[in-house]
CSV table of C-alpha atoms in Angstrom, one decimal:
chain,number,residue,atom,x,y,z
A,1,MET,CA,-40.1,-21.6,43.0
A,2,ILE,CA,-36.7,-20.0,42.7
A,3,GLU,CA,-34.1,-22.1,40.8
A,4,PRO,CA,-31.4,-23.4,43.0
A,5,LEU,CA,-27.9,-21.9,42.8
A,6,PRO,CA,-24.9,-24.1,42.0
A,7,GLU,CA,-23.4,-26.2,44.9
A,8,THR,CA,-21.2,-23.5,46.4
A,9,LYS,CA,-21.0,-21.7,49.7
A,10,PRO,CA,-21.4,-17.9,48.9
A,11,SER,CA,-20.0,-15.4,51.3
A,12,LEU,CA,-21.2,-12.0,52.1
A,13,ALA,CA,-17.9,-10.5,51.0
A,14,THR,CA,-18.4,-11.8,47.5
A,15,THR,CA,-22.1,-11.8,47.2
A,16,SER,CA,-23.3,-11.0,43.7
A,17,PRO,CA,-26.2,-8.6,42.8
A,18,SER,CA,-28.2,-11.7,41.7
A,19,LEU,CA,-27.6,-13.5,44.9
A,20,LEU,CA,-28.8,-10.3,46.8
A,21,ARG,CA,-31.9,-10.2,44.7
A,22,GLN,CA,-32.7,-13.8,45.6
A,23,LEU,CA,-32.2,-13.1,49.3
A,24,LEU,CA,-33.9,-9.6,49.5
A,25,GLN,CA,-37.3,-10.7,48.1
A,26,ILE,CA,-40.7,-9.7,49.4
A,27,PRO,CA,-41.4,-12.8,51.6
A,28,VAL,CA,-38.0,-12.5,53.3
A,29,ILE,CA,-38.5,-8.8,53.9
A,30,VAL,CA,-42.1,-9.2,55.2
A,31,ALA,CA,-41.1,-12.1,57.4
A,32,ALA,CA,-38.3,-9.9,58.9
A,33,LEU,CA,-40.5,-7.0,59.5
A,34,GLY,CA,-43.1,-9.3,61.0
A,35,TYR,CA,-40.7,-10.7,63.4
A,36,PHE,CA,-39.6,-7.1,64.3
A,37,VAL,CA,-43.1,-6.3,65.5
A,38,ASP,CA,-43.4,-9.7,67.2
A,39,ILE,CA,-40.2,-9.0,69.3
A,40,TYR,CA,-41.4,-5.6,70.0
A,41,ASP,CA,-44.6,-6.9,71.5
A,42,LEU,CA,-43.1,-10.0,73.1
A,43,LEU,CA,-40.4,-7.9,75.0
A,44,LEU,CA,-42.5,-4.9,75.8
A,45,PHE,CA,-43.9,-6.4,79.0
A,46,SER,CA,-40.4,-7.0,80.4
A,47,ILE,CA,-39.5,-3.5,79.6
A,48,VAL,CA,-42.6,-1.8,81.1
A,49,ARG,CA,-43.1,-4.4,83.9
A,50,VAL,CA,-42.1,-2.2,86.8
A,51,GLN,CA,-43.9,1.0,85.5
A,52,SER,CA,-47.1,-0.8,84.6
A,53,LEU,CA,-47.4,-2.8,87.8
A,54,ARG,CA,-46.8,0.3,89.9
A,55,ASP,CA,-49.5,2.1,88.0
A,56,LEU,CA,-51.9,-0.8,88.7
A,57,GLY,CA,-51.2,-0.5,92.4
A,58,VAL,CA,-48.9,-3.5,93.0
A,59,ALA,CA,-46.8,-3.0,96.1
A,60,GLU,CA,-43.0,-3.1,95.9
A,61,PRO,CA,-42.6,-6.4,97.8
A,62,ASP,CA,-45.1,-8.0,95.4
A,63,MET,CA,-43.4,-6.8,92.3
A,64,LEU,CA,-41.3,-9.8,91.6
A,65,THR,CA,-44.1,-12.4,92.1
A,66,SER,CA,-46.7,-10.4,90.1
A,67,GLY,CA,-44.1,-10.1,87.3
A,68,ILE,CA,-43.4,-13.8,87.3
A,69,TYR,CA,-47.2,-14.5,87.2
A,70,LEU,CA,-47.7,-12.2,84.2
A,71,ILE,CA,-44.7,-13.5,82.3
A,72,ASN,CA,-45.8,-17.1,82.9
A,73,MET,CA,-49.2,-16.4,81.6
A,74,GLN,CA,-47.7,-14.9,78.4
A,75,MET,CA,-45.5,-17.9,78.1
A,76,MET,CA,-48.4,-20.3,78.7
A,77,GLY,CA,-50.1,-18.5,75.7
A,78,LEU,CA,-47.0,-19.1,73.6
A,79,LEU,CA,-47.1,-22.8,74.4
A,80,ILE,CA,-50.8,-23.1,73.4
A,81,GLY,CA,-50.3,-20.9,70.3
A,82,GLY,CA,-47.2,-22.8,69.3
A,83,ILE,CA,-49.1,-26.1,68.8
A,84,LEU,CA,-52.2,-24.3,67.3
A,85,TRP,CA,-50.3,-22.3,64.7
A,86,GLY,CA,-47.8,-25.1,64.0
A,87,VAL,CA,-50.4,-27.6,63.1
A,88,LEU,CA,-52.4,-24.9,61.1
A,89,GLY,CA,-49.2,-24.0,59.2
A,90,ASP,CA,-48.8,-27.5,57.9
A,91,LYS,CA,-52.6,-28.1,57.3
A,92,ARG,CA,-53.6,-24.7,55.9
A,93,GLY,CA,-50.4,-23.1,54.8
A,94,ARG,CA,-47.6,-20.8,56.1
A,95,LEU,CA,-49.5,-17.6,55.1
A,96,SER,CA,-52.6,-18.4,57.1
A,97,VAL,CA,-50.4,-18.4,60.2
A,98,LEU,CA,-48.7,-15.2,59.3
A,99,PHE,CA,-52.0,-13.4,58.9
A,100,GLY,CA,-53.9,-14.9,61.8
A,101,SER,CA,-51.2,-14.7,64.4
A,102,ILE,CA,-50.4,-11.0,63.8
A,103,LEU,CA,-54.1,-10.0,63.9
A,104,ILE,CA,-54.6,-11.7,67.3
A,105,TYR,CA,-51.5,-10.3,69.0
A,106,SER,CA,-52.0,-6.9,67.5
A,107,LEU,CA,-55.6,-6.7,68.9
A,108,ALA,CA,-54.5,-8.1,72.3
A,109,ASN,CA,-51.7,-5.6,72.7
A,110,ILE,CA,-54.1,-2.7,72.0
A,111,ALA,CA,-56.4,-4.1,74.6
A,112,ASN,CA,-53.4,-4.3,77.0
A,113,GLY,CA,-53.4,-0.5,77.1
A,114,PHE,CA,-56.8,-0.5,78.7
A,115,VAL,CA,-56.2,-2.9,81.7
A,116,THR,CA,-57.1,-1.8,85.2
A,117,SER,CA,-56.1,-4.9,87.2
A,118,VAL,CA,-53.3,-7.6,87.3
A,119,ASP,CA,-55.8,-10.3,86.5
A,120,GLN,CA,-57.0,-8.4,83.3
A,121,TYR,CA,-53.4,-7.8,82.4
A,122,ALA,CA,-52.7,-11.6,82.8
A,123,LEU,CA,-55.6,-12.7,80.6
A,124,LEU,CA,-54.5,-10.3,77.8
A,125,ARG,CA,-50.9,-11.4,78.1
A,126,LEU,CA,-52.2,-15.0,77.7
A,127,ILE,CA,-54.0,-14.0,74.5
A,128,ALA,CA,-51.2,-12.0,73.2
A,129,GLY,CA,-48.9,-14.9,73.8
A,130,ILE,CA,-51.1,-17.2,71.6
A,131,GLY,CA,-50.9,-14.7,68.8
A,132,LEU,CA,-47.2,-14.2,69.1
A,133,ALA,CA,-46.4,-17.8,68.9
A,134,GLY,CA,-47.0,-18.1,65.2
A,135,GLU,CA,-44.8,-15.4,63.8
A,136,LEU,CA,-41.2,-16.8,63.9
A,137,GLY,CA,-41.9,-20.4,63.0
A,138,ALA,CA,-44.1,-19.6,60.0
A,139,GLY,CA,-41.7,-16.9,58.8
A,140,ILE,CA,-38.6,-19.2,59.1
A,141,THR,CA,-40.4,-22.1,57.4
A,142,LEU,CA,-41.6,-19.9,54.5
A,143,VAL,CA,-38.1,-18.4,54.0
A,144,ALA,CA,-36.3,-21.7,54.3
A,145,GLU,CA,-38.6,-23.3,51.7
A,146,ILE,CA,-38.5,-20.5,49.1
A,147,LEU,CA,-34.8,-19.8,49.1
A,148,PRO,CA,-32.1,-22.0,47.6
A,149,LYS,CA,-30.5,-24.3,50.2
A,150,GLU,CA,-27.1,-22.6,49.7
A,151,ILE,CA,-28.3,-19.3,51.0
A,152,ARG,CA,-31.2,-20.1,53.3
A,153,GLY,CA,-28.8,-19.5,56.3
A,154,TYR,CA,-28.4,-16.0,55.3
A,155,GLY,CA,-32.1,-15.5,54.8
A,156,THR,CA,-33.3,-17.0,58.2
A,157,SER,CA,-30.5,-15.0,60.0
A,158,LEU,CA,-31.6,-11.8,58.2
A,159,VAL,CA,-35.1,-12.4,59.4
A,160,ALA,CA,-34.0,-12.9,63.1
A,161,SER,CA,-31.5,-10.1,63.2
A,162,VAL,CA,-33.9,-7.5,61.9
A,163,GLY,CA,-36.6,-8.9,64.2
A,164,MET,CA,-34.4,-8.6,67.3
A,165,ALA,CA,-34.1,-5.0,66.7
A,166,GLY,CA,-37.8,-4.7,67.7
A,167,ALA,CA,-36.6,-4.9,71.2
A,168,VAL,CA,-34.6,-1.7,70.8
A,169,LEU,CA,-37.6,0.1,69.3
A,170,ALA,CA,-39.7,-1.1,72.3
A,171,TYR,CA,-37.2,0.3,74.8
A,172,PHE,CA,-37.3,3.8,73.1
A,173,ILE,CA,-41.0,3.8,72.7
A,174,ALA,CA,-41.4,2.8,76.4
A,175,ASP,CA,-38.9,5.5,77.4
A,176,GLN,CA,-40.7,8.3,75.5
A,177,PHE,CA,-44.3,7.3,76.0
A,178,ASP,CA,-46.6,6.0,78.8
A,179,TRP,CA,-46.7,2.2,79.0
A,180,ARG,CA,-50.3,2.1,77.8
A,181,ASN,CA,-49.4,4.1,74.7
A,182,ALA,CA,-46.5,1.8,74.1
A,183,TYR,CA,-48.9,-1.1,73.8
A,184,PHE,CA,-51.1,0.9,71.5
A,185,ILE,CA,-48.2,1.7,69.2
A,186,GLY,CA,-47.2,-2.0,69.0
A,187,GLY,CA,-50.6,-3.1,68.2
A,188,GLY,CA,-50.9,-0.4,65.5
A,189,LEU,CA,-47.6,-1.5,63.9
A,190,GLY,CA,-49.0,-5.0,63.6
A,191,LEU,CA,-52.1,-4.0,61.9
A,192,MET,CA,-50.2,-1.8,59.4
A,193,LEU,CA,-48.0,-4.9,58.7
A,194,LEU,CA,-51.1,-6.8,57.6
A,195,LEU,CA,-51.4,-4.6,54.6
A,196,MET,CA,-47.9,-5.5,53.5
A,197,ARG,CA,-48.6,-9.3,53.7
A,198,ALA,CA,-51.1,-9.2,50.9
A,199,SER,CA,-48.2,-9.2,48.4
A,200,ILE,CA,-46.5,-12.4,49.5
A,201,PHE,CA,-46.9,-15.9,48.1
A,202,GLU,CA,-47.1,-19.4,49.5
A,203,SER,CA,-44.2,-21.8,49.7
A,204,GLY,CA,-44.0,-23.9,46.5
A,205,MET,CA,-42.9,-26.9,48.6
A,206,PHE,CA,-46.0,-26.7,50.7
A,207,THR,CA,-48.3,-26.2,47.6
A,208,HIS,CA,-46.8,-29.3,46.0
A,209,VAL,CA,-47.3,-31.4,49.3
A,210,LYS,CA,-50.9,-30.1,49.7
A,211,GLN,CA,-51.9,-31.8,46.5
A,212,GLN,CA,-50.6,-35.2,47.8
A,213,ALA,CA,-52.4,-37.7,49.9
A,214,VAL,CA,-50.2,-37.3,53.0
A,215,LYS,CA,-50.9,-36.4,56.6
A,216,ARG,CA,-50.0,-32.8,57.3
A,217,GLY,CA,-49.5,-31.0,60.7
A,218,ASN,CA,-50.0,-34.2,62.8
A,219,PHE,CA,-48.5,-33.1,66.1
A,220,LEU,CA,-48.7,-36.6,67.6
A,221,GLN,CA,-46.6,-37.9,64.7
A,222,LEU,CA,-43.6,-36.4,66.5
A,223,PHE,CA,-44.1,-38.9,69.3
A,224,ALA,CA,-44.7,-41.9,67.0
A,225,SER,CA,-41.3,-43.4,67.6
A,226,GLY,CA,-38.5,-43.0,70.1
A,227,SER,CA,-36.0,-41.7,67.4
A,228,GLN,CA,-38.5,-39.1,66.1
A,229,PHE,CA,-39.3,-37.9,69.6
A,230,ILE,CA,-35.6,-37.7,70.6
A,231,LYS,CA,-34.8,-35.7,67.4
A,232,TYR,CA,-37.6,-33.3,68.2
A,233,LEU,CA,-36.6,-33.0,72.0
A,234,ARG,CA,-33.0,-32.2,70.9
A,235,CYS,CA,-34.3,-29.3,68.8
A,236,ILE,CA,-35.9,-27.8,72.0
A,237,LEU,CA,-33.1,-28.4,74.4
A,238,ILE,CA,-30.5,-26.5,72.4
A,239,GLY,CA,-32.5,-23.4,72.6
A,240,LEU,CA,-33.0,-23.2,76.4
A,241,PRO,CA,-30.1,-21.0,77.2
A,242,VAL,CA,-31.6,-18.2,74.9
A,243,TRP,CA,-34.6,-17.9,77.2
A,244,PHE,CA,-32.7,-18.3,80.4
A,245,VAL,CA,-30.7,-15.2,79.5
A,246,ALA,CA,-33.8,-13.3,78.3
A,247,GLY,CA,-36.4,-14.6,80.7
A,248,ILE,CA,-34.3,-14.7,83.9
A,249,LEU,CA,-31.1,-12.6,83.6
A,250,MET,CA,-32.6,-9.7,81.7
A,251,THR,CA,-36.1,-9.6,82.9
A,252,PHE,CA,-35.0,-9.6,86.6
A,253,SER,CA,-31.8,-7.6,86.0
A,254,PRO,CA,-32.8,-4.9,88.5
A,255,GLU,CA,-32.8,-7.6,91.2
A,256,PHE,CA,-29.5,-8.9,90.0
A,257,GLY,CA,-28.0,-5.4,90.0
A,258,LYS,CA,-29.1,-5.0,93.6
A,259,ALA,CA,-27.7,-8.3,94.6
A,260,LEU,CA,-24.4,-7.5,92.9
A,261,GLY,CA,-24.2,-4.3,94.9
A,262,LEU,CA,-24.0,-2.0,91.9
A,263,SER,CA,-23.7,1.7,92.5
A,264,GLU,CA,-26.8,2.7,90.5
A,265,PRO,CA,-30.1,0.8,90.0
A,266,ILE,CA,-30.4,-1.3,86.9
A,267,VAL,CA,-33.2,-0.5,84.5
A,268,ALA,CA,-34.8,-3.7,83.1
A,269,GLY,CA,-35.8,-2.1,79.8
A,270,LYS,CA,-32.3,-0.8,79.1
A,271,ALA,CA,-30.8,-4.3,80.0
A,272,VAL,CA,-33.3,-5.9,77.6
A,273,MET,CA,-32.4,-3.4,74.8
A,274,TRP,CA,-28.7,-3.9,75.1
A,275,GLU,CA,-29.1,-7.7,75.2
A,276,TYR,CA,-31.2,-7.5,72.0
A,277,ILE,CA,-28.7,-5.3,70.2
A,278,GLY,CA,-26.2,-8.1,70.9
A,279,LEU,CA,-28.7,-10.7,69.9
A,280,SER,CA,-29.3,-9.0,66.6
A,281,ILE,CA,-25.5,-8.9,65.9
A,282,GLY,CA,-25.2,-12.5,67.1
A,283,ASP,CA,-28.1,-13.8,64.9
A,284,LEU,CA,-26.5,-12.3,61.8
A,285,SER,CA,-23.0,-13.5,62.7
A,286,SER,CA,-24.1,-17.1,63.6
A,287,GLY,CA,-25.8,-17.4,60.2
A,288,VAL,CA,-22.9,-16.0,58.3
A,289,PHE,CA,-20.4,-18.3,60.3
A,290,SER,CA,-22.5,-21.4,59.6
A,291,GLN,CA,-22.5,-20.5,55.9
A,292,TYR,CA,-18.7,-19.9,55.9
A,293,LEU,CA,-17.9,-23.1,57.9
A,294,GLY,CA,-20.6,-25.3,56.2
A,295,SER,CA,-21.9,-26.4,59.6
A,296,ARG,CA,-24.8,-25.6,62.0
A,297,LYS,CA,-23.5,-27.6,64.8
A,298,LYS,CA,-20.0,-26.2,65.1
A,299,VAL,CA,-21.3,-22.6,65.3
A,300,LEU,CA,-24.0,-23.5,67.8
A,301,ALA,CA,-21.4,-25.2,70.0
A,302,LEU,CA,-19.2,-22.1,69.9
A,303,PHE,CA,-22.1,-19.7,70.8
A,304,LEU,CA,-23.0,-22.0,73.7
A,305,LEU,CA,-19.4,-21.7,75.0
A,306,ILE,CA,-19.5,-17.9,74.7
A,307,THR,CA,-22.8,-17.9,76.5
A,308,ALA,CA,-21.5,-20.1,79.4
A,309,SER,CA,-18.5,-17.8,79.8
A,310,LEU,CA,-20.5,-14.6,80.0
A,311,VAL,CA,-23.1,-16.0,82.4
A,312,ALA,CA,-20.2,-16.6,84.8
A,313,VAL,CA,-18.9,-13.1,84.3
A,314,TYR,CA,-22.3,-11.6,84.7
A,315,LEU,CA,-22.9,-13.4,88.0
A,316,PHE,CA,-19.5,-13.9,89.7
A,317,VAL,CA,-17.0,-11.3,88.5
A,318,PRO,CA,-17.0,-8.4,90.9
A,319,PHE,CA,-17.6,-4.9,89.2
A,320,GLN,CA,-19.4,-1.8,90.4
A,321,SER,CA,-20.1,-0.1,87.1
A,322,THR,CA,-23.5,-0.1,85.5
A,323,THR,CA,-21.8,0.6,82.2
A,324,ILE,CA,-19.9,-2.7,82.5
A,325,PHE,CA,-23.1,-4.4,83.5
A,326,TYR,CA,-24.9,-3.3,80.3
A,327,ALA,CA,-21.8,-4.1,78.2
A,328,ILE,CA,-22.0,-7.7,79.6
A,329,CYS,CA,-25.7,-7.6,78.6
A,330,VAL,CA,-24.6,-7.0,74.9
A,331,GLY,CA,-22.2,-9.9,75.2
A,332,LEU,CA,-24.8,-12.2,76.5
A,333,GLY,CA,-27.1,-11.2,73.7
A,334,PHE,CA,-24.4,-12.0,71.2
A,335,GLY,CA,-23.8,-15.4,72.9
A,336,VAL,CA,-27.4,-16.5,72.7
A,337,GLY,CA,-27.6,-14.9,69.2
A,338,TYR,CA,-28.1,-18.4,67.6
A,339,TRP,CA,-31.8,-18.1,67.8
A,340,ALA,CA,-32.4,-18.0,64.1
A,341,LEU,CA,-29.8,-20.8,63.6
A,342,PHE,CA,-31.6,-23.0,66.2
A,343,VAL,CA,-35.0,-22.5,64.6
A,344,THR,CA,-33.4,-23.1,61.1
A,345,ILE,CA,-32.0,-26.4,62.5
A,346,ALA,CA,-35.4,-27.5,63.7
A,347,ALA,CA,-36.9,-26.6,60.4
A,348,GLU,CA,-34.2,-28.6,58.5
A,349,GLN,CA,-34.6,-31.7,60.6
A,350,PHE,CA,-38.2,-32.5,59.5
A,351,GLY,CA,-40.1,-33.1,56.3
A,352,THR,CA,-42.4,-30.5,54.6
A,353,ASN,CA,-45.6,-32.1,56.0
A,354,LEU,CA,-44.4,-31.4,59.6
A,355,ARG,CA,-41.9,-28.5,59.2
A,356,ALA,CA,-44.2,-25.7,60.2
A,357,THR,CA,-45.5,-27.7,63.2
A,358,VAL,CA,-41.9,-28.3,64.4
A,359,ALA,CA,-40.5,-24.8,63.5
A,360,THR,CA,-43.4,-23.2,65.3
A,361,THR,CA,-43.7,-25.3,68.5
A,362,VAL,CA,-40.0,-25.7,69.1
A,363,PRO,CA,-39.2,-21.9,69.8
A,364,ASN,CA,-42.4,-21.6,71.8
A,365,PHE,CA,-41.7,-24.6,74.0
A,366,VAL,CA,-38.3,-22.9,74.6
A,367,ARG,CA,-40.1,-19.7,75.5
A,368,GLY,CA,-42.6,-21.6,77.6
A,369,SER,CA,-39.7,-23.3,79.5
A,370,ILE,CA,-39.7,-20.1,81.6
A,371,ASN,CA,-42.6,-21.6,83.4
A,372,ILE,CA,-40.1,-24.3,84.6
A,373,MET,CA,-37.2,-22.0,85.0
A,374,THR,CA,-38.8,-19.3,87.3
A,375,PRO,CA,-40.0,-21.9,89.9
A,376,LEU,CA,-36.5,-23.4,89.8
A,377,PHE,CA,-34.9,-20.0,90.1
A,378,LEU,CA,-37.1,-19.1,93.1
A,379,LEU,CA,-36.3,-22.5,94.7
A,380,PHE,CA,-32.6,-22.1,94.1
A,381,LYS,CA,-32.8,-18.5,95.2
A,382,GLY,CA,-34.3,-19.6,98.5
A,383,GLN,CA,-31.6,-22.2,99.0
A,384,PHE,CA,-28.5,-20.4,97.8
A,385,GLY,CA,-29.3,-16.7,97.2
A,386,VAL,CA,-30.1,-14.8,94.1
A,387,ILE,CA,-26.6,-15.0,92.5
A,388,SER,CA,-25.6,-18.6,93.3
A,389,GLY,CA,-29.2,-19.8,92.6
A,390,ALA,CA,-29.0,-18.2,89.1
A,391,GLY,CA,-25.6,-19.7,88.5
A,392,LEU,CA,-26.8,-23.2,89.3
A,393,LEU,CA,-29.8,-22.8,87.0
A,394,GLY,CA,-27.6,-21.4,84.2
A,395,LEU,CA,-25.2,-24.4,84.6
A,396,LEU,CA,-28.1,-26.8,84.4
A,397,VAL,CA,-29.7,-25.2,81.3
A,398,ILE,CA,-26.4,-24.9,79.4
A,399,ALA,CA,-25.4,-28.5,80.2
A,400,ILE,CA,-28.8,-29.6,78.9
A,401,ALA,CA,-28.3,-27.6,75.7
A,402,PHE,CA,-24.9,-29.3,75.0
A,403,LEU,CA,-26.6,-32.7,75.6
A,404,GLY,CA,-29.2,-31.8,73.0
A,405,LEU,CA,-26.5,-30.8,70.6
A,406,TRP,CA,-24.6,-34.1,71.1
A,407,LYS,CA,-25.3,-36.5,68.1
A,408,MET,CA,-27.7,-34.1,66.6
A,409,GLU,CA,-27.8,-34.4,62.7
A,410,GLU,CA,-25.8,-31.8,60.7
A,411,THR,CA,-28.3,-30.2,58.4
A,412,PHE,CA,-26.2,-27.6,56.5
A,413,GLY,CA,-27.1,-27.7,52.8
A,414,LYS,CA,-29.8,-30.4,53.3
A,415,ASP,CA,-32.5,-30.7,50.6
A,416,LEU,CA,-35.8,-29.8,52.3
A,417,ASP,CA,-38.1,-31.3,49.6
A,418,PHE,CA,-39.0,-34.5,51.5
A,419,LEU,CA,-41.8,-35.9,53.7
A,420,GLU,CA,-42.1,-37.5,57.1
A,421,GLU,CA,-43.7,-40.9,56.7
């Protein structure tokens, strides 16, 4: 275990070499690279959706419904995998999840390059989703437990900001290579990363808890009392706007561009790339802000306000330039760039015997919420049109996130060496 630093709030501007050495250690770097590959594979479908479905013979009028079917299958896999890997992370250890999850999603993504039908595609997106579910929660849990509490906000933000850059690589790879080869490359990157993971070590907190007679990874324990369940539910609700922006506004950006009457067609992959550039900057910024202010909640509230403002601009401010559209995508990415902060909050809310379960299931339940958002979007779209329907859904999602943040415990600087009874 690393010795804790004194009770101070270090800033990046005055970070000492010793602090950087504590931050840039192998588990943090490997977790960041693992999340980089995770995001590459997770977002690749959104980027190659149109190209791959056309190649599989899907007609233009069926493009939206087939895309929703496939992304829902991927998100269903994330829901299943979130519970599976979360429980395994608390029962067997954080490293078992980091190894197992990347092996599954790497092999599944290689297999994606061989599909010949939409149903095959859907099955493999389900399997890939199960694998992808374990990466972030296990990585954030490991980093949060091995770093001193005074700098763990920097560590988790570093993991997420590096990870989000995987979407940028996915766009450039998909732009230069056939969609099948893009899947092969993603799977290959994952398998290469497995070699690096041989050098990382288990969390000392988990090793200590493993020697005690305490229940670990009991998912049902999260529902044992009303207060426990509400605390868990709040962690999920605050993350919903992140996936509304990624899963609705970015994935279906060509349809929004058409509805807005833009002069040129919007490329979904480019919209996703620009959003994730903003997200990477936002993830790093939100972590630094939370360290500077000594608060997770204040920063999260600020980023929710930024997101609400830019959703309104995206949907309702008239403009004709695709350049402005992509610039707004960057802003939206920055606004929802509290993803690492939100997962860190979830990890800090619960004891070591349930931490991986929470930190892994919470982001995947947020991702899986697309299975609720897309039917609602289609319902609202049918009643009010594409733009107003998305606006109503966005208002609902952001209001729910503020409700989740209300009365949530502030966890900045919290000692994580405790158990859930």
